[in-house]
Coordinates of C-alpha atoms in Angstrom, one line a residue:
X1 CA 0.1 0.2 0.0
X2 CA 1.6 4.0 -1.1
X3 CA 0.8 6.0 2.1
X4 CA 1.2 9.5 1.3
X5 CA 1.6 12.4 3.5
X6 CA 0.7 16.0 3.8
X7 CA 2.5 18.8 5.7
X8 CA 0.5 21.6 7.5
X9 CA 0.2 23.8 4.5
X10 CA -0.4 20.6 1.8
X11 CA 3.3 21.2 0.6
X12 CA 5.8 18.2 0.9
X13 CA 9.3 20.3 2.8
X14 CA 11.6 18.5 1.0
X15 CA 13.6 20.2 -1.6
X16 CA 14.2 18.3 -4.4
X17 CA 16.8 20.1 -6.8
X18 CA 15.8 19.5 -10.0
X19 CA 17.5 21.2 -13.0
X20 CA 15.2 21.5 -16.2
X21 CA 16.0 22.4 -19.4
X22 CA 13.1 23.8 -21.6
X23 CA 14.1 24.5 -25.1
X24 CA 12.0 26.8 -26.8
X25 CA 12.4 27.3 -30.3
X26 CA 10.4 30.8 -31.5
X27 CA 9.1 31.3 -34.2
X28 CA 9.8 34.8 -35.8
X29 CA 7.7 36.3 -38.2
X30 CA 8.2 39.4 -40.1
X31 CA 5.7 42.0 -41.5
X32 CA 5.9 44.7 -43.9
X33 CA 4.5 47.9 -43.0
X34 CA 1.4 47.9 -45.3
X35 CA -0.2 44.4 -42.9
X36 CA -3.1 45.0 -41.8
X37 CA -4.4 44.6 -38.3
X38 CA -6.2 41.4 -38.9
X39 CA -2.7 40.0 -40.0
X40 CA -0.8 41.3 -37.0
X41 CA -3.7 40.1 -34.8
X42 CA -3.4 36.4 -36.4
X43 CA 0.7 36.2 -36.3
X44 CA 0.8 37.2 -32.6
X45 CA -2.3 34.4 -32.1
X46 CA 0.2 31.7 -33.6
X47 CA 3.3 33.3 -31.7
X48 CA 1.1 32.3 -28.4
X49 CA 0.0 29.3 -29.5
X50 CA 3.4 27.9 -31.0
X51 CA 4.5 28.9 -27.4
X52 CA 2.0 26.7 -25.6
X53 CA 2.6 24.0 -27.4
X54 CA 6.4 24.0 -27.2
X55 CA 5.5 24.4 -23.0
X56 CA 3.4 21.5 -22.9
X57 CA 5.3 18.3 -24.8
X58 CA 3.9 14.7 -25.1
X59 CA 2.0 15.6 -21.9
X60 CA 5.0 16.9 -20.2
X61 CA 5.6 20.4 -19.2
X62 CA 8.7 21.6 -16.8
X63 CA 9.1 24.8 -14.1
X64 CA 7.7 27.9 -14.9
X65 CA 10.2 30.3 -17.4
X66 CA 12.5 31.8 -15.0
X67 CA 11.9 35.2 -16.9
X68 CA 8.4 34.7 -15.5
X69 CA 8.7 33.4 -12.2
X70 CA 11.4 36.3 -11.0
X71 CA 11.2 39.6 -10.0
X72 CA 12.5 41.6 -13.3
X73 CA 14.7 45.0 -12.5
X74 CA 12.7 47.3 -14.6
X75 CA 9.4 47.9 -16.2
X76 CA 7.2 45.9 -14.1
X77 CA 5.3 46.9 -10.5
X78 CA 4.0 43.8 -8.1
X79 CA 0.6 43.5 -7.1
X80 CA -0.1 44.1 -3.1
X81 CA -1.5 41.7 -0.3
X82 CA -3.9 42.5 1.9
X83 CA -5.4 40.5 4.3
X84 CA -9.0 40.8 5.6
X85 CA -11.6 39.6 8.0
X86 CA -15.7 39.2 6.6
X87 CA -17.9 38.3 8.3
X88 CA -19.7 34.8 7.2
X89 CA -23.4 33.6 7.4
X90 CA -22.3 29.9 6.4
X91 CA -19.8 29.5 9.1
X92 CA -21.9 32.0 12.0
X93 CA -18.7 33.6 12.3
X94 CA -15.8 36.2 11.3
X95 CA -13.5 34.6 8.9
X96 CA -10.5 36.0 7.0
X97 CA -9.1 36.1 3.6
X98 CA -6.2 37.4 2.0
X99 CA -6.1 39.1 -2.0
X100 CA -3.3 40.1 -4.5
X101 CA -4.3 43.1 -6.2
X102 CA -2.7 44.3 -9.3
X103 CA -0.4 47.2 -8.7
X104 CA -2.4 49.1 -10.9
X105 CA -5.5 48.8 -8.7
X106 CA -7.2 52.0 -8.5
X107 CA -10.8 51.3 -7.3
X108 CA -12.0 52.2 -10.4
X109 CA -11.1 49.6 -13.4
X110 CA -12.7 46.4 -13.2
X111 CA -10.2 43.2 -12.6
X112 CA -11.4 39.4 -13.6
X113 CA -10.7 36.9 -10.2
X114 CA -9.3 34.0 -9.4
X115 CA -10.3 32.2 -6.5
X116 CA -7.4 29.8 -5.3
X117 CA -7.7 27.4 -2.7
X118 CA -5.1 25.6 -0.3
X119 CA -4.2 22.6 0.6
X120 CA -5.4 20.2 3.7
X121 CA -4.3 22.1 7.3
X122 CA -3.2 25.0 5.4
X123 CA -5.2 28.4 5.7
X124 CA -5.6 31.9 3.7
X125 CA -1.9 32.8 3.8
X126 CA -0.1 29.5 3.2
X127 CA 0.4 29.5 -0.4
X128 CA 1.5 33.7 -0.9
X129 CA 3.7 33.2 2.4
X130 CA 5.8 30.6 0.6
X131 CA 7.3 32.8 -2.0
X132 CA 8.9 30.0 -4.0
X133 CA 5.5 30.0 -5.1
X134 CA 6.0 33.1 -7.1
X135 CA 2.6 34.0 -7.4
X136 CA 2.8 38.0 -7.8
X137 CA 5.7 37.7 -10.5
X138 CA 4.3 35.2 -12.6
X139 CA 0.8 37.2 -12.4
X140 CA 2.2 40.6 -12.9
X141 CA 5.4 39.3 -15.6
X142 CA 2.6 37.9 -18.0
X143 CA 0.3 40.5 -17.7
X144 CA 3.3 42.8 -18.6
X145 CA 4.1 40.9 -21.7
X146 CA 0.5 41.0 -23.0
X147 CA -0.1 37.1 -22.3
X148 CA -2.7 37.6 -19.7
X149 CA -5.2 40.5 -18.0
X150 CA -4.3 42.2 -14.9
X151 CA -6.3 39.9 -12.5
X152 CA -6.8 39.7 -8.8
X153 CA -6.7 36.5 -6.4
X154 CA -8.7 36.1 -3.4
X155 CA -7.4 33.3 -1.2
X156 CA -10.0 32.2 1.4
X157 CA -9.6 29.7 4.3
X158 CA -10.7 26.6 3.2
X159 CA -12.0 25.0 6.3
X160 CA -15.6 26.0 6.3
X161 CA -16.7 24.8 9.7
X162 CA -19.6 26.8 12.3
X163 CA -17.4 25.0 14.8
X164 CA -14.5 27.0 16.1
X165 CA -13.0 24.3 18.1
X166 CA -13.0 21.8 15.1
X167 CA -10.1 20.8 13.6
X168 CA -8.9 19.5 10.3
X169 CA -7.9 15.5 9.8
X170 CA -7.3 12.8 8.2
X171 CA -11.3 11.6 8.5
X172 CA -14.4 11.7 6.9
X173 CA -16.1 13.7 9.7
X174 CA -12.7 16.0 9.8
X175 CA -12.7 16.5 5.8
X176 CA -16.1 17.5 5.3
X177 CA -15.6 21.2 6.0
X178 CA -13.5 21.4 3.4
X179 CA -16.2 19.8 1.3
X180 CA -18.5 22.4 2.7
X181 CA -16.5 25.6 1.3
X182 CA -18.6 25.5 -1.6
X183 CA -21.2 27.1 0.1
X184 CA -19.2 29.8 1.9
X185 CA -17.0 31.0 -1.1
X186 CA -20.6 31.2 -3.2
X187 CA -22.8 32.5 -0.2
X188 CA -20.2 34.4 1.7
X189 CA -16.8 35.2 0.1
X190 CA -18.0 35.9 -3.5
X191 CA -20.4 38.5 -2.5
X192 CA -17.9 40.3 0.0
X193 CA -15.6 41.1 -2.7
X194 CA -18.0 41.9 -5.5
X195 CA -19.4 44.4 -2.8
X196 CA -15.8 45.8 -1.8
X197 CA -13.8 45.4 -4.6
X198 CA -13.8 46.6 -8.0
X199 CA -14.1 43.2 -10.0
X200 CA -15.4 41.9 -13.4
X201 CA -18.6 39.8 -12.3
X202 CA -20.0 36.7 -14.6
X203 CA -18.3 32.9 -15.6
X204 CA -16.6 34.5 -18.1
X205 CA -14.8 36.7 -15.5
X206 CA -14.7 34.3 -13.1
X207 CA -12.1 31.4 -12.4
X208 CA -11.4 28.8 -9.6
X209 CA -8.4 26.8 -9.0
X210 CA -6.3 25.2 -5.6
X211 CA -3.8 22.9 -4.7
X212 CA -3.8 19.3 -3.1
X213 CA -6.6 19.8 -0.8
X214 CA -7.6 23.2 -2.9
X215 CA -7.3 21.3 -6.1
X216 CA -9.8 18.9 -5.2
X217 CA -12.3 21.2 -4.1
X218 CA -11.9 23.5 -7.3
X219 CA -12.5 20.4 -9.4
X220 CA -15.4 20.1 -7.4
X221 CA -16.8 23.7 -7.0
X222 CA -16.1 23.7 -10.8
X223 CA -18.2 21.0 -11.9
X224 CA -21.1 21.8 -9.9
X225 CA -21.5 25.4 -10.7
X226 CA -20.0 26.2 -14.2
X227 CA -22.3 28.6 -14.4
X228 CA -20.6 31.3 -11.9
X229 CA -16.8 29.6 -12.7
X230 CA -15.9 29.7 -16.5
X231 CA -11.5 29.2 -15.6
X232 CA -11.2 25.9 -13.9
X233 CA -7.5 24.6 -12.5
X234 CA -6.5 21.8 -10.2
X235 CA -3.2 21.5 -9.1
X236 CA -1.9 18.2 -7.8
X237 CA -5.5 17.6 -6.7
X238 CA -6.2 15.4 -3.5
X239 CA -8.1 11.7 -3.7
X240 CA -11.8 12.0 -2.2
X241 CA -13.6 13.4 -5.3
X242 CA -15.1 9.7 -6.4
X243 CA -14.7 6.8 -4.0
X244 CA -11.4 5.9 -2.8
X245 CA -9.2 4.9 -0.2
X246 CA -5.4 6.1 0.4
X247 CA -2.8 5.6 3.3
X248 CA -5.0 7.3 6.1
X249 CA -8.8 7.0 5.2
X250 CA -11.7 5.9 2.9
X251 CA -12.9 8.6 0.7
X252 CA -16.5 8.4 0.6
X253 CA -16.5 10.2 -2.2
X254 CA -18.3 14.2 -3.3
X255 CA -19.8 12.3 -6.6
X256 CA -21.9 8.7 -5.9
X257 CA -19.3 7.2 -8.9
X258 CA -16.8 8.0 -11.5
X259 CA -19.7 8.2 -13.9
X260 CA -21.4 10.9 -12.2
X261 CA -18.3 13.5 -12.1
X262 CA -19.2 15.7 -14.5
X263 CA -20.6 19.2 -14.4
X264 CA -24.0 19.6 -13.1
X265 CA -26.6 18.9 -15.9
X266 CA -28.1 22.1 -17.8
X267 CA -25.5 24.4 -17.0
X268 CA -22.7 25.9 -19.4
X269 CA -19.5 24.1 -20.1
X270 CA -16.0 26.1 -18.6
X271 CA -13.9 28.1 -21.1
X272 CA -11.2 26.3 -19.9
X273 CA -10.5 23.2 -17.7
X274 CA -6.8 22.2 -16.6
X275 CA -5.5 19.3 -14.1
X276 CA -1.8 18.9 -13.4
X277 CA 0.7 17.1 -11.6
X278 CA 4.2 16.3 -10.7
X279 CA 6.1 13.4 -11.8
X280 CA 7.4 12.6 -8.9
X281 CA 4.7 13.6 -6.4
X282 CA 4.6 11.3 -3.3
X283 CA 1.7 12.8 -1.9
X284 CA -1.4 12.2 -4.3
X285 CA 0.4 10.0 -6.1
X286 CA -1.5 8.5 -9.3
X287 CA -5.3 10.6 -7.6
X288 CA -4.5 13.4 -10.3
X289 CA -4.1 11.6 -13.4
X290 CA -7.2 9.3 -12.6
X291 CA -9.2 12.3 -13.0
X292 CA -7.8 13.0 -15.9
X293 CA -8.7 9.4 -17.3
X294 CA -12.0 10.0 -15.6
X295 CA -12.6 12.5 -17.4
X296 CA -11.2 11.2 -20.9
X297 CA -13.8 8.5 -20.1
X298 CA -16.8 11.2 -19.3
X299 CA -15.7 13.1 -22.6
X300 CA -15.4 16.3 -20.7
X301 CA -12.6 18.4 -22.5
X302 CA -9.9 19.8 -20.8
X303 CA -5.9 20.4 -20.4
X304 CA -3.7 17.4 -18.2
X305 CA 0.1 17.7 -18.3
X306 CA 2.7 16.2 -15.6
X307 CA 5.7 18.6 -14.6
X308 CA 8.7 17.0 -14.8
X309 CA 10.7 16.3 -12.0
X310 CA 8.1 18.0 -9.8
X311 CA 6.9 16.4 -6.2
X312 CA 3.8 17.8 -4.4
X313 CA 5.8 21.5 -4.1
X314 CA 6.4 25.0 -5.4
X315 CA 7.4 23.9 -8.9
X316 CA 4.3 21.9 -9.7
X317 CA 2.4 24.7 -8.1
X318 CA 5.0 27.1 -10.3
X319 CA 4.3 25.2 -13.8
X320 CA 0.3 24.8 -13.0
X321 CA 0.1 28.6 -12.5
X322 CA 2.2 29.9 -15.1
X323 CA 0.0 27.6 -17.6
X324 CA -3.3 28.0 -15.9
X325 CA -3.1 32.5 -15.8
X326 CA -1.5 32.6 -19.6
X327 CA -5.3 30.5 -20.8
X328 CA -7.7 32.5 -18.6
X329 CA -9.7 35.2 -19.5
X330 CA -9.1 37.8 -22.2
X331 CA -6.0 40.4 -22.6
X332 CA -7.5 43.5 -24.2

């Protein structure tokens, strides 16, 4: 039996030094002064298409390119992180969240929103507290290069219980509050964000994504409410979407069977659905790939890739974030 271990943030602390050589061949386009705007747009679209194909090669990808995961010396302003308390009717208590606002945020311009979920035993700060994840750098650098729009990231506290004394654990009772987060998010956190921040609304401007347990819940939320979320991402999603067993517990399953793991009937399909995982992930093992296989079996269009030499770690997060952020929303 394989036993998988989580740490307190949902990220394994063991760092594996890996040298990933990502060879990128850029297509060069030249255009004379008489080329019209449509042809220029087609050229730019073709360039982006080639870059996408090169990042994922035969189902595998490397780390996020360093030019996007590091602070640049000139020309890019990086976002600001705030920590906020709001009241949750679902949990019947005040609850925290963290928010990453673009550097240009002024309360006037409206931005699309990504709701990002942390791993088991984590909180609203753990993903952004670990700068190895490089969320500020990746989002701002992609926006600066015109490969993604500026966007807002919201990090909620995913353990949505109404019992202040309850703690998460590896048993069916103490993971239920994670499954309850869909109610917290839809009924409390999203309305608060939309009433207190300058955000674009509607599924075309709203994404859900997460890592580990947060990846599992992001898939669940996205499958149940595609009317609210047009973009869905799961990085190394944990077991439990369907009945299964890992080294710690038996998962009853958020869906009764693999055949039931589909989008809610009658609701629109998402614009983009992504699942990825590290090739040496010793925490969630083959569960992410099993979700990929279920999606294929159920005829659900999605993007699946494995991150070479990544464990249940920041490298997997960086790679998944880079790909996800560059494929959601519309660049002006």
